[in-house]
PDB file of C-alpha atoms and ligand atoms in Angstrom:
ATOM      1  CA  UNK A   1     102.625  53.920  96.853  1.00 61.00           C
ATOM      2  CA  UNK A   2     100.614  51.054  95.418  1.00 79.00           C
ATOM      3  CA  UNK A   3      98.841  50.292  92.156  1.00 86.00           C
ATOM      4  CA  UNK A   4      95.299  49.455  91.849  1.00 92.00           C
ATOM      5  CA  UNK A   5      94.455  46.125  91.528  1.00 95.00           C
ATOM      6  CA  UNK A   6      92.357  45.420  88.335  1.00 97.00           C
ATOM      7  CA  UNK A   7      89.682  42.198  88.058  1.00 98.00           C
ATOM      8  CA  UNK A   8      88.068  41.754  84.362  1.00 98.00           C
ATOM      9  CA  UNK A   9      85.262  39.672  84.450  1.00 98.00           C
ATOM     10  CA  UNK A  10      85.236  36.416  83.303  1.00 98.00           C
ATOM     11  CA  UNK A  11      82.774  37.280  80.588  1.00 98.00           C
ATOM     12  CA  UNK A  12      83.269  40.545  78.647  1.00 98.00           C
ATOM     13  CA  UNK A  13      83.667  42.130  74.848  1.00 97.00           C
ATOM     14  CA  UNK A  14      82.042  39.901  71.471  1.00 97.00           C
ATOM     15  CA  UNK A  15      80.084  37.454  71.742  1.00 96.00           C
ATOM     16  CA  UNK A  16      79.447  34.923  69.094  1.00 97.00           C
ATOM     17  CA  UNK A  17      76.789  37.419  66.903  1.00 97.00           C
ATOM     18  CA  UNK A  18      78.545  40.448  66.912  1.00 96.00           C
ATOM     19  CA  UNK A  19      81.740  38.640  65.451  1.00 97.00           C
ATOM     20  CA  UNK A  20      80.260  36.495  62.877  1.00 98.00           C
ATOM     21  CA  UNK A  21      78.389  40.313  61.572  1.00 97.00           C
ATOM     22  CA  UNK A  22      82.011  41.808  61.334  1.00 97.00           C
ATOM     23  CA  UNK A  23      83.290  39.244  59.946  1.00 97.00           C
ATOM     24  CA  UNK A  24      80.643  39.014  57.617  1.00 97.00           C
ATOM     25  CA  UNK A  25      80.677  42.670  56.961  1.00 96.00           C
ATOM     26  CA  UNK A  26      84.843  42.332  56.149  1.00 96.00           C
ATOM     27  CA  UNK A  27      84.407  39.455  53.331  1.00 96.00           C
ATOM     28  CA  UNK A  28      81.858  42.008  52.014  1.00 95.00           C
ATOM     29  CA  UNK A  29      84.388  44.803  52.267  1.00 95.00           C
ATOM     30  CA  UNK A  30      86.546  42.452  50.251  1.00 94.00           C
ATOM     31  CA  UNK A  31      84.894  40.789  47.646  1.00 91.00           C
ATOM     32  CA  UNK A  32      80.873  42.520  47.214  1.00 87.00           C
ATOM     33  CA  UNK A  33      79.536  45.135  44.938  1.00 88.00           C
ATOM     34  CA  UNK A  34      80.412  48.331  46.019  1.00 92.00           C
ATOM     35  CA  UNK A  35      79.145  50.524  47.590  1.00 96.00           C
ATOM     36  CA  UNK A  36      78.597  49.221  50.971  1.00 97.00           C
ATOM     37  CA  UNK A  37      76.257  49.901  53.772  1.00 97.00           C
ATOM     38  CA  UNK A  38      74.721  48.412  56.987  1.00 97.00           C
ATOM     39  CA  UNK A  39      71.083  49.335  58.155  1.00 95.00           C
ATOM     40  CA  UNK A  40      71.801  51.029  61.100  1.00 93.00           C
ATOM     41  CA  UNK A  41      75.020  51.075  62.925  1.00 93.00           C
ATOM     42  CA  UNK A  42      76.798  47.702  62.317  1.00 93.00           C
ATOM     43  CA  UNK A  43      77.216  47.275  66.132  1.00 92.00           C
ATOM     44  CA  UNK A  44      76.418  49.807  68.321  1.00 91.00           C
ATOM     45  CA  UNK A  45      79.860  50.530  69.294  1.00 94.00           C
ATOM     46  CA  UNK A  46      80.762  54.108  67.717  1.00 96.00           C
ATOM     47  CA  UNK A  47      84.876  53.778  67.697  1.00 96.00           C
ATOM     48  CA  UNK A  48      84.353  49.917  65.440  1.00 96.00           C
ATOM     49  CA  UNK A  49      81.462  51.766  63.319  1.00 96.00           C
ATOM     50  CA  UNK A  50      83.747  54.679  62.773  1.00 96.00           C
ATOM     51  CA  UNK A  51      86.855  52.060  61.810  1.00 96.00           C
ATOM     52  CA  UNK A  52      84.223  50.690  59.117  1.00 96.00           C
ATOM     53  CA  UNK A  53      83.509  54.140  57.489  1.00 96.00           C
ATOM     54  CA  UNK A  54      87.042  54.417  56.842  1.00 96.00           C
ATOM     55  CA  UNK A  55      86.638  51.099  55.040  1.00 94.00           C
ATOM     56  CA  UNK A  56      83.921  52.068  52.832  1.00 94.00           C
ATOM     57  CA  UNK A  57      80.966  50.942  54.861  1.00 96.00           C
ATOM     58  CA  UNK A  58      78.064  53.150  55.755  1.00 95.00           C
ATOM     59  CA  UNK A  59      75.136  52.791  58.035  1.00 96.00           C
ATOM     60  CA  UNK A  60      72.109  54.059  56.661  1.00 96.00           C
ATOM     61  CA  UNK A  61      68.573  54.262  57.877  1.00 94.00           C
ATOM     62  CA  UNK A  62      66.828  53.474  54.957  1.00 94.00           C
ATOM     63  CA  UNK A  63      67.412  51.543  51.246  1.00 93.00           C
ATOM     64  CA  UNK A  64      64.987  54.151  50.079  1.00 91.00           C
ATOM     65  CA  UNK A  65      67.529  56.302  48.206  1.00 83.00           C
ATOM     66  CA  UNK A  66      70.372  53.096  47.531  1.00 92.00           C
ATOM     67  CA  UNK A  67      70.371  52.292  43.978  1.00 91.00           C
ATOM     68  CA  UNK A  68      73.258  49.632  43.533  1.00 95.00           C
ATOM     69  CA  UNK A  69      75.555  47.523  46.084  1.00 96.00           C
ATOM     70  CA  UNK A  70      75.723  45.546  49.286  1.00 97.00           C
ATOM     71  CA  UNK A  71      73.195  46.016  52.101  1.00 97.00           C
ATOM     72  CA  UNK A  72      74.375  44.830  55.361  1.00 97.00           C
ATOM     73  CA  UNK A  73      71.361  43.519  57.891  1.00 97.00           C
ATOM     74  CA  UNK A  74      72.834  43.790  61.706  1.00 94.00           C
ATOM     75  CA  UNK A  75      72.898  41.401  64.247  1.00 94.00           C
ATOM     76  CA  UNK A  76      69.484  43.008  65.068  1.00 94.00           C
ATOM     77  CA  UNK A  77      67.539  41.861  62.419  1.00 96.00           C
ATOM     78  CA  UNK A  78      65.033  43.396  60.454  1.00 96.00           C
ATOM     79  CA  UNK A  79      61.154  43.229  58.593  1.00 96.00           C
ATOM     80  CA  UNK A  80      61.349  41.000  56.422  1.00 96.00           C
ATOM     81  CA  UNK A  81      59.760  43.376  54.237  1.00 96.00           C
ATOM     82  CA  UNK A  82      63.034  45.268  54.506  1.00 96.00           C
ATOM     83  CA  UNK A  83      64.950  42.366  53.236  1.00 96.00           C
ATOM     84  CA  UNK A  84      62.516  41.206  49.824  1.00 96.00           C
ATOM     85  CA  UNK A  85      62.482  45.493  49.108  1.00 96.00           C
ATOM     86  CA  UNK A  86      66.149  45.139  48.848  1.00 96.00           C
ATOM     87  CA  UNK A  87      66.082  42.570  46.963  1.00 96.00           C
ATOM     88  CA  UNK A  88      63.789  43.670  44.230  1.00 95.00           C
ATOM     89  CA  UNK A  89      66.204  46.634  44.329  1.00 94.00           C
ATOM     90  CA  UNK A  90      68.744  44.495  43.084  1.00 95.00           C
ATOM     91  CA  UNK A  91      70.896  45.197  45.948  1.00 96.00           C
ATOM     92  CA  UNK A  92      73.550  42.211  47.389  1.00 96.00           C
ATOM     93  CA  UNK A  93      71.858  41.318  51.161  1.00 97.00           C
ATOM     94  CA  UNK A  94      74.281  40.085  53.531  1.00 97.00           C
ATOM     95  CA  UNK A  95      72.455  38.417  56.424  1.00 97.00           C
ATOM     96  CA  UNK A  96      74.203  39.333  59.508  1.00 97.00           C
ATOM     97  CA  UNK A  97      71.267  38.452  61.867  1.00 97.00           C
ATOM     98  CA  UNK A  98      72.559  37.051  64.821  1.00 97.00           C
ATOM     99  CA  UNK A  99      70.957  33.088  64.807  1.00 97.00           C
ATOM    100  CA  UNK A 100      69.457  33.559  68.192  1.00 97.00           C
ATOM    101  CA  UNK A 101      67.719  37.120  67.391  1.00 97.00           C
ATOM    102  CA  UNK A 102      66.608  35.120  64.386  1.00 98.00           C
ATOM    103  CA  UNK A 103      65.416  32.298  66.788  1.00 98.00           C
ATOM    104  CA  UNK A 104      63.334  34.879  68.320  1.00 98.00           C
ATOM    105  CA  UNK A 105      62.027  35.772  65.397  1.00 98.00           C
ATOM    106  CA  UNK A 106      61.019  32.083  64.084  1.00 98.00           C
ATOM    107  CA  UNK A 107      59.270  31.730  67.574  1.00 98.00           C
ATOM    108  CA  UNK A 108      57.155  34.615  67.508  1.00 98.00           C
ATOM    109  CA  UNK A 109      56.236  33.803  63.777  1.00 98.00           C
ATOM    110  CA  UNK A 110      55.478  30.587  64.997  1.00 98.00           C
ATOM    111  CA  UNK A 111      53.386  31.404  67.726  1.00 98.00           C
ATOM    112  CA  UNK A 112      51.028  33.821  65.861  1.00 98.00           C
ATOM    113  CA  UNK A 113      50.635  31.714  63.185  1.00 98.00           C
ATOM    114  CA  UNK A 114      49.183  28.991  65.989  1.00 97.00           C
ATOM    115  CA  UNK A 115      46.452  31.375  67.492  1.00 97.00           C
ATOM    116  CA  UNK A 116      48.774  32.890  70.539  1.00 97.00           C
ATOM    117  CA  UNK A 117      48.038  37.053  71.405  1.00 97.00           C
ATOM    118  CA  UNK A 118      52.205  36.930  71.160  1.00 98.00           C
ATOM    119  CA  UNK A 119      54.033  39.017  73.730  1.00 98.00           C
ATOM    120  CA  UNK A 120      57.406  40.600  73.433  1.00 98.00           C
ATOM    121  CA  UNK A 121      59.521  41.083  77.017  1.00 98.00           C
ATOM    122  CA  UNK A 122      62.054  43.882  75.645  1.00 97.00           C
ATOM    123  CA  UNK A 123      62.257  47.542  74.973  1.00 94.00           C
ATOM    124  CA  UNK A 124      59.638  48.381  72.416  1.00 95.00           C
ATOM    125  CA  UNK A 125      62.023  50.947  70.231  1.00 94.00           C
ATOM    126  CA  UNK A 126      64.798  48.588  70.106  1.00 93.00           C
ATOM    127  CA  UNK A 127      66.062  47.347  66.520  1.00 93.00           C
ATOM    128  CA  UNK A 128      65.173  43.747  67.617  1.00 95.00           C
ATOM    129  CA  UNK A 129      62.397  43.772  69.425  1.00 97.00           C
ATOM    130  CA  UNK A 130      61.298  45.858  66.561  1.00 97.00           C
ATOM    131  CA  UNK A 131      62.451  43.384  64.208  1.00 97.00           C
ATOM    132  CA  UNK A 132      60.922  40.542  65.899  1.00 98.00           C
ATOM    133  CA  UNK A 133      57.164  42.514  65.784  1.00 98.00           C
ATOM    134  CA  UNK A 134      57.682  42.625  62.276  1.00 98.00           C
ATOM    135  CA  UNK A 135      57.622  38.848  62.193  1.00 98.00           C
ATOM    136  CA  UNK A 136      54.291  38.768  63.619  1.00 98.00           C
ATOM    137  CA  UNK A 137      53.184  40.942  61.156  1.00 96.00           C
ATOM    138  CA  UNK A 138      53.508  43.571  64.052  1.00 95.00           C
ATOM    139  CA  UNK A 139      50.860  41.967  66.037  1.00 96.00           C
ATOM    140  CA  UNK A 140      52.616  41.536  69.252  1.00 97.00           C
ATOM    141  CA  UNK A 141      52.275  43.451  72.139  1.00 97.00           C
ATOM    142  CA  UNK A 142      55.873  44.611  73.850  1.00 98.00           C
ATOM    143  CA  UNK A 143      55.860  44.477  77.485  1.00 98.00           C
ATOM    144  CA  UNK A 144      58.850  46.439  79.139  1.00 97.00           C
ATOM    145  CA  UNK A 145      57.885  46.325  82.594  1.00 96.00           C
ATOM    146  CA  UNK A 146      55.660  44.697  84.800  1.00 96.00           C
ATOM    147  CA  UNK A 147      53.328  47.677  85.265  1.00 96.00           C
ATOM    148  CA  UNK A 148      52.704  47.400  81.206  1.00 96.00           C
ATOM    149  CA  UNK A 149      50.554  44.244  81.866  1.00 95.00           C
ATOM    150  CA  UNK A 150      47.730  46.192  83.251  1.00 93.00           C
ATOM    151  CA  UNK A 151      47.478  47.226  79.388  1.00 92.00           C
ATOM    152  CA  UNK A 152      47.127  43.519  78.094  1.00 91.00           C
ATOM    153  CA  UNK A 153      43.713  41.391  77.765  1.00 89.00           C
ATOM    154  CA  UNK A 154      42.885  38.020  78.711  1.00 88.00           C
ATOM    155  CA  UNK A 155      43.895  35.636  76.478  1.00 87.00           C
ATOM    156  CA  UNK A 156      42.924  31.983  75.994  1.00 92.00           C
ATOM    157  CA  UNK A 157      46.487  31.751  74.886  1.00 96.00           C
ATOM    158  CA  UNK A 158      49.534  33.785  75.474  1.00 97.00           C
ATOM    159  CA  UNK A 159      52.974  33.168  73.868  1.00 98.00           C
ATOM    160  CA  UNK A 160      55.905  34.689  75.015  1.00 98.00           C
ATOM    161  CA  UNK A 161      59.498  35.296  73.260  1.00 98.00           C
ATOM    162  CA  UNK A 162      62.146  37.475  75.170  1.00 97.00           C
ATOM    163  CA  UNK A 163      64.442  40.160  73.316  1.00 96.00           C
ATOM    164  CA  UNK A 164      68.122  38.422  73.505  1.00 93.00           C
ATOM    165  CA  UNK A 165      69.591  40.561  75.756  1.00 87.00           C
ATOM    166  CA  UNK A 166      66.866  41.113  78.942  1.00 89.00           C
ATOM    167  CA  UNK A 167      67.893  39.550  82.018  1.00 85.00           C
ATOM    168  CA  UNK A 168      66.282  36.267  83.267  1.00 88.00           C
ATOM    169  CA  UNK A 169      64.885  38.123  86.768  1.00 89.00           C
ATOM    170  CA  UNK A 170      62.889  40.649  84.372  1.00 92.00           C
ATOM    171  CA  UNK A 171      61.447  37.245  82.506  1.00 96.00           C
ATOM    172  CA  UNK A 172      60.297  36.200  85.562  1.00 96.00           C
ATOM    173  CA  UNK A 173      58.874  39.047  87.054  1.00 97.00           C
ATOM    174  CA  UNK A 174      56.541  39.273  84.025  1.00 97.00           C
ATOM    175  CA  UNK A 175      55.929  35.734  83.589  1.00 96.00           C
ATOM    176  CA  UNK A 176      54.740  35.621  87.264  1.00 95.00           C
ATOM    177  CA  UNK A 177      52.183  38.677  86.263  1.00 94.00           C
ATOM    178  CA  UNK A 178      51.164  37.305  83.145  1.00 94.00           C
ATOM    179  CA  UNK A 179      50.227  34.033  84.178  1.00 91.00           C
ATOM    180  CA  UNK A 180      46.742  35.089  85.659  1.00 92.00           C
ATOM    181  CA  UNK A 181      45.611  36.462  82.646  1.00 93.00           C
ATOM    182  CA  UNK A 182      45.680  33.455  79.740  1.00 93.00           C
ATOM    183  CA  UNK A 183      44.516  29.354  80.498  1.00 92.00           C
ATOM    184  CA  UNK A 184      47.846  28.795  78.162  1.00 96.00           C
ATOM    185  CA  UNK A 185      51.187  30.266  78.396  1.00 97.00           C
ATOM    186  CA  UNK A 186      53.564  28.863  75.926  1.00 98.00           C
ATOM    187  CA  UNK A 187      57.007  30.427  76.721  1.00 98.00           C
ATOM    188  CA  UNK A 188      60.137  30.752  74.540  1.00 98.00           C
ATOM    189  CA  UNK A 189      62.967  31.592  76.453  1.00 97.00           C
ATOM    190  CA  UNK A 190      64.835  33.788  73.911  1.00 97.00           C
ATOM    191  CA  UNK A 191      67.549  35.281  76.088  1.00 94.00           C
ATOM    192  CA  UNK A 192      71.190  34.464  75.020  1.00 93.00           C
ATOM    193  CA  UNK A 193      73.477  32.907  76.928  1.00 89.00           C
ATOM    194  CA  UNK A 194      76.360  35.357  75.973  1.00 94.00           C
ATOM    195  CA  UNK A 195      74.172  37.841  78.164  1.00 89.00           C
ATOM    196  CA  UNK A 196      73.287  35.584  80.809  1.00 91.00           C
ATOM    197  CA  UNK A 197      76.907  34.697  80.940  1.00 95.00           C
ATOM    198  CA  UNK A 198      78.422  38.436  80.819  1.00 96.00           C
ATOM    199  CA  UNK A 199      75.582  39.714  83.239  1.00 93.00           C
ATOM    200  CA  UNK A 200      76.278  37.115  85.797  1.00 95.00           C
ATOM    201  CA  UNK A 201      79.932  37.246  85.353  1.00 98.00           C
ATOM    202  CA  UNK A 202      79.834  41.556  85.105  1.00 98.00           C
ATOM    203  CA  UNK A 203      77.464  40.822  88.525  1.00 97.00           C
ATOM    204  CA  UNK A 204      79.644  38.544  90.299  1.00 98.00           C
ATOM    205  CA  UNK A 205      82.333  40.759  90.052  1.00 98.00           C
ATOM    206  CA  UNK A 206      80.543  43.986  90.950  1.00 98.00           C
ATOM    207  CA  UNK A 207      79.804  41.937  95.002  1.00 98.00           C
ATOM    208  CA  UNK A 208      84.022  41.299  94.889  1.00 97.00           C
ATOM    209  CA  UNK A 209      85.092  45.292  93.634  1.00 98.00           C
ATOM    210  CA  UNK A 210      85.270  48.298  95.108  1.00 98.00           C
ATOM    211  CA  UNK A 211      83.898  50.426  91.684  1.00 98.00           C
ATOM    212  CA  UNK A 212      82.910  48.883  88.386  1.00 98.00           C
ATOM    213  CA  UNK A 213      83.967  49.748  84.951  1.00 98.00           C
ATOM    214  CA  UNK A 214      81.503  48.939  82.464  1.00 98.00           C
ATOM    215  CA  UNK A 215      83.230  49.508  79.073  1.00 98.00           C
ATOM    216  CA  UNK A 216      81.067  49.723  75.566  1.00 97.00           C
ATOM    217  CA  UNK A 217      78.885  51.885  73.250  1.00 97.00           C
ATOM    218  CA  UNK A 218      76.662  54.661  75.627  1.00 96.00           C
ATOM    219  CA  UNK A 219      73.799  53.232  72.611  1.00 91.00           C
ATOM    220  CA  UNK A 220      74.443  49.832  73.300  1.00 91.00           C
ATOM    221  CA  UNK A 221      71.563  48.362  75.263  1.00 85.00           C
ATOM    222  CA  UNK A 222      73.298  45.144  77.005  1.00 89.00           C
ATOM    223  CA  UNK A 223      76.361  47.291  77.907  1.00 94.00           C
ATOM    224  CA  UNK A 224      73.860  49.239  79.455  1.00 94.00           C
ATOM    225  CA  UNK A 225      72.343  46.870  81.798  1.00 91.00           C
ATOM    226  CA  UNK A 226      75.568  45.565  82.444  1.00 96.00           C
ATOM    227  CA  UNK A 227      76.237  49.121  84.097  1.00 97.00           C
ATOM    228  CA  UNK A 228      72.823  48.813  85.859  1.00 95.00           C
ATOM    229  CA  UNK A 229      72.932  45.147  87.366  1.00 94.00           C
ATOM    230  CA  UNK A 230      76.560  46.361  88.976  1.00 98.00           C
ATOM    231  CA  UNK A 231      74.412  49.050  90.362  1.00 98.00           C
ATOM    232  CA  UNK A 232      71.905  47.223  91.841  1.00 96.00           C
ATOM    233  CA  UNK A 233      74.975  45.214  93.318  1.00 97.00           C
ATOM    234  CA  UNK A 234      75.125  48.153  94.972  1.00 98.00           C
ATOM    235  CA  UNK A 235      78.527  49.077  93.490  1.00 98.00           C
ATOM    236  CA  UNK A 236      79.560  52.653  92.491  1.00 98.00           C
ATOM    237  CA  UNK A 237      79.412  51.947  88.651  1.00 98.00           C
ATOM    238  CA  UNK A 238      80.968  54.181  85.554  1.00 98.00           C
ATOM    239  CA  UNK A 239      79.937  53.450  81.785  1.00 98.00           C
ATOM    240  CA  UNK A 240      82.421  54.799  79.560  1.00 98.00           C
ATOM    241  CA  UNK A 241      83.326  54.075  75.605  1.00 98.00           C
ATOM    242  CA  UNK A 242      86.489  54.379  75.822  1.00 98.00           C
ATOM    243  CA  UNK A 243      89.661  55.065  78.125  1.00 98.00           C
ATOM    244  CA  UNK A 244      90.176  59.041  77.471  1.00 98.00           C
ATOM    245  CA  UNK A 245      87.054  59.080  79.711  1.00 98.00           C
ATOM    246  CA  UNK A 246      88.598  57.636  82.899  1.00 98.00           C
ATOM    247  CA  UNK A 247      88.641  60.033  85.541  1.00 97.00           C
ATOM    248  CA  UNK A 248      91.543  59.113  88.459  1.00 96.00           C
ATOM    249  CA  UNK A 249      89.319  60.738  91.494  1.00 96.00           C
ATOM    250  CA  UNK A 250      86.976  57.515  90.535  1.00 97.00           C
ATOM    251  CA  UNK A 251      89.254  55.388  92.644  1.00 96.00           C
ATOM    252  CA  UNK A 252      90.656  57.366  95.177  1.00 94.00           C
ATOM    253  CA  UNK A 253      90.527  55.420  98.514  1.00 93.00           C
ATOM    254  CA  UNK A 254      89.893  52.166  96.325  1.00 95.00           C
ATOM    255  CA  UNK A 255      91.612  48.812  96.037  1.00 95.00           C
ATOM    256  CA  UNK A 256      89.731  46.830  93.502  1.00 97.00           C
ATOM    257  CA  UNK A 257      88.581  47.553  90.121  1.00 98.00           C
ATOM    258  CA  UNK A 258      86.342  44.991  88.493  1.00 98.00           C
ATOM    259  CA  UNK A 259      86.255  46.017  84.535  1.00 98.00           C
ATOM    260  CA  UNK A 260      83.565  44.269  82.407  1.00 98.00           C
ATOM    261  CA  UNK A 261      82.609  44.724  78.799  1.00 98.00           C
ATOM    262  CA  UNK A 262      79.107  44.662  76.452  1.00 96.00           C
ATOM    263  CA  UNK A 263      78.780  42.148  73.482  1.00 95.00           C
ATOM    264  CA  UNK A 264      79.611  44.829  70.912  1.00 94.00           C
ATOM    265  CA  UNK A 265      82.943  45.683  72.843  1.00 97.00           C
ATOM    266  CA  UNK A 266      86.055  45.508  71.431  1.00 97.00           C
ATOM    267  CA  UNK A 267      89.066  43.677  72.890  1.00 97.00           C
ATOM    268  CA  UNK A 268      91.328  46.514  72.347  1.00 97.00           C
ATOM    269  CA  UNK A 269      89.319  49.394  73.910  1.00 97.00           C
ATOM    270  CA  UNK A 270      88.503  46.512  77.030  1.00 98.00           C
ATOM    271  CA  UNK A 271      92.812  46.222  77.048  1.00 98.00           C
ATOM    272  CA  UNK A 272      92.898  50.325  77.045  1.00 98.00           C
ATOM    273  CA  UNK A 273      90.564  50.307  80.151  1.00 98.00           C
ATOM    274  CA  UNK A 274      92.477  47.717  81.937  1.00 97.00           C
ATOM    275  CA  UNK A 275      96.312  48.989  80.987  1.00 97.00           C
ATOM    276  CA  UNK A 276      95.407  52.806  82.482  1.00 97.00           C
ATOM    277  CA  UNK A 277      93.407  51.679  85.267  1.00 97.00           C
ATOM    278  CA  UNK A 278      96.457  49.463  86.016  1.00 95.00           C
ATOM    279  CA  UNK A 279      98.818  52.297  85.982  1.00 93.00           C
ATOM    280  CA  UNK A 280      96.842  54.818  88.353  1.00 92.00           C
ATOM    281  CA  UNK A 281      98.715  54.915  91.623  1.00 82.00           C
ATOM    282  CA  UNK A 282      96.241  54.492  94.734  1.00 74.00           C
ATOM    283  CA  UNK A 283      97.800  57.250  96.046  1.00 61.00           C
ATOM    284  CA  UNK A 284      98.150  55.661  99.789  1.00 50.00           C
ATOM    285  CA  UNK A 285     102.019  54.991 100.792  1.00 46.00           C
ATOM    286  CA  UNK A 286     102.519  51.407 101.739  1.00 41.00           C
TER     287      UNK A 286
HETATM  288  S1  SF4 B 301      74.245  39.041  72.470  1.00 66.95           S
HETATM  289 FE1  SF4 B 301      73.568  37.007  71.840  1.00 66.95          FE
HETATM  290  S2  SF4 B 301      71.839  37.434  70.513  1.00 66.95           S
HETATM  291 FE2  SF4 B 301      72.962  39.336  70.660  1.00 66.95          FE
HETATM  292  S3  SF4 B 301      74.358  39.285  68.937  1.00 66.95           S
HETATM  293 FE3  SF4 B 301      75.434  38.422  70.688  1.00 66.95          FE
HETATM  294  S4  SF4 B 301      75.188  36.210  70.498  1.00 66.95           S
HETATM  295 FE4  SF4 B 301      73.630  37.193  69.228  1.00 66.95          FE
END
């Protein structure tokens, strides 16, 4: 009998944004005004948002009904608006936007304020790409696929940012589209590299394995299209939060297991994954 062999990708679990907001978001637990919350989910990894509950922090949807204590923003960003209500609240704001969403942001402010019909490549209901309208004073248009352009006028000028997590073949595929329909393109490449990196690392490994494991919040977007570009590797692909979902018929008749991870993953659930996949016997006698 033999054990699986088990590949993590070179990339996987927290990136640089989603560490800095929870560590940000323990000092507050620590040392702000009390009550606590975070607009939205802090991450959107349930089993980490659940751990901060039990700490005293808790996502709301709205500062509406907070009277007193520490507001949280996410790596996601938010209106601005948001941010100066809470303020004349009197609540404490702890600025966890991630610096590159908040890149995003600056360029899209940027460009509408220089005459640009601004353009947002990203999922229009998104927290970020929402946030990042706002900062155009929710003049942008979103494109999500190609087949959106056929909605969007000529332009003498067309400025494009890119939600952080998209891959670079979708920015391409639009930019390729959109560059009949403006005399000027000005184009901010937005994406991250901590999703170029895990997305090329999650796809590298999806052309070595047998089956992918893609581990990370089912409401997390760029653990999402991790499970998708292993996919279109052509890989038989599972997305699951955590290991009680792991299923040992997956691998029967398999060898290889690549495991990657989304942004908002933590280490420990990634090590879960990759101890019980390591312990399922193939099942073959050697
Ligand atoms: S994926 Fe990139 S943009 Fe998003 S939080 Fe992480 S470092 Fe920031």
């Amino acid at each position: 009998m033999g054990r699986l062999k088990v590949e993590r990708a070179d990339y996987a679990g927290y990136c640089y944004g989603v560490e800095r907001a929870l560590k940000m978001a323990s000092t507050a637990v620590k040392s702000h005004e009390k009550p606590i919350y975070t607009l939205g989910p802090i991450i959107h990894n349930p089993q980490v948002v659940e751990l901060f509950k039990k700490s005293g922090v808790n996502p709301i949807d709205d500062i509406k009904d907070v009277k007193k204590g520490t507001v949280i923003i996410r790596t996601h960003g938010i209106d601005p608006k948001v941010t100066d209500k809470a303020i004349d609240r009197g609540l404490r704001v702890v600025d966890a936007t991630c610096p590159f969403v908040a890149k995003a942001q600056n360029c899209a402010e940027e460009l509408m304020r220089g005459g640009y019909e601004v353009i947002v490549i990203g999922e229009r209901d998104h927290p970020e790409v929402v946030g990042i309208l706002a900062h155009t004073d929710g003049l942008a248009r979103v494109v999500e696929e190609v087949s959106d352009i056929a909605e969007i006028d000529s332009a003498k000028k067309l400025g494009v940012v890119v939600q952080t997590t998209q891959s670079l073949t979708k920015l391409r595929e639009i930019i390729a589209e959109l560059a009949s329909l403006a005399g000027e393109i000005k184009i901010y490449n937005t994406i991250c590299n901590a999703t170029t990196q895990r997305q090329e690392a999650a796809r590298d490994l999806a052309t070595k394995a047998d089956i992918m494991i893609v581990v990370g919040g089912k409401n997390s977007a760029n653990t999402s299209r991790l499970a998708s570009i292993c996919e279109e590797a052509g890989t038989k692909t599972h997305h699951i939060e955590t290991a009680d979902e792991i299923d040992e018929t997956w691998f029967e008749g398999y060898e290889c297991v690549g495991v990657t991870a989304g942004a908002s993953t933590p280490e420990w659930l990634l090590d879960e994954v990759v101890d019980n996949i390591s312990k399922i016997d193939k099942g073959t006698d050697n």
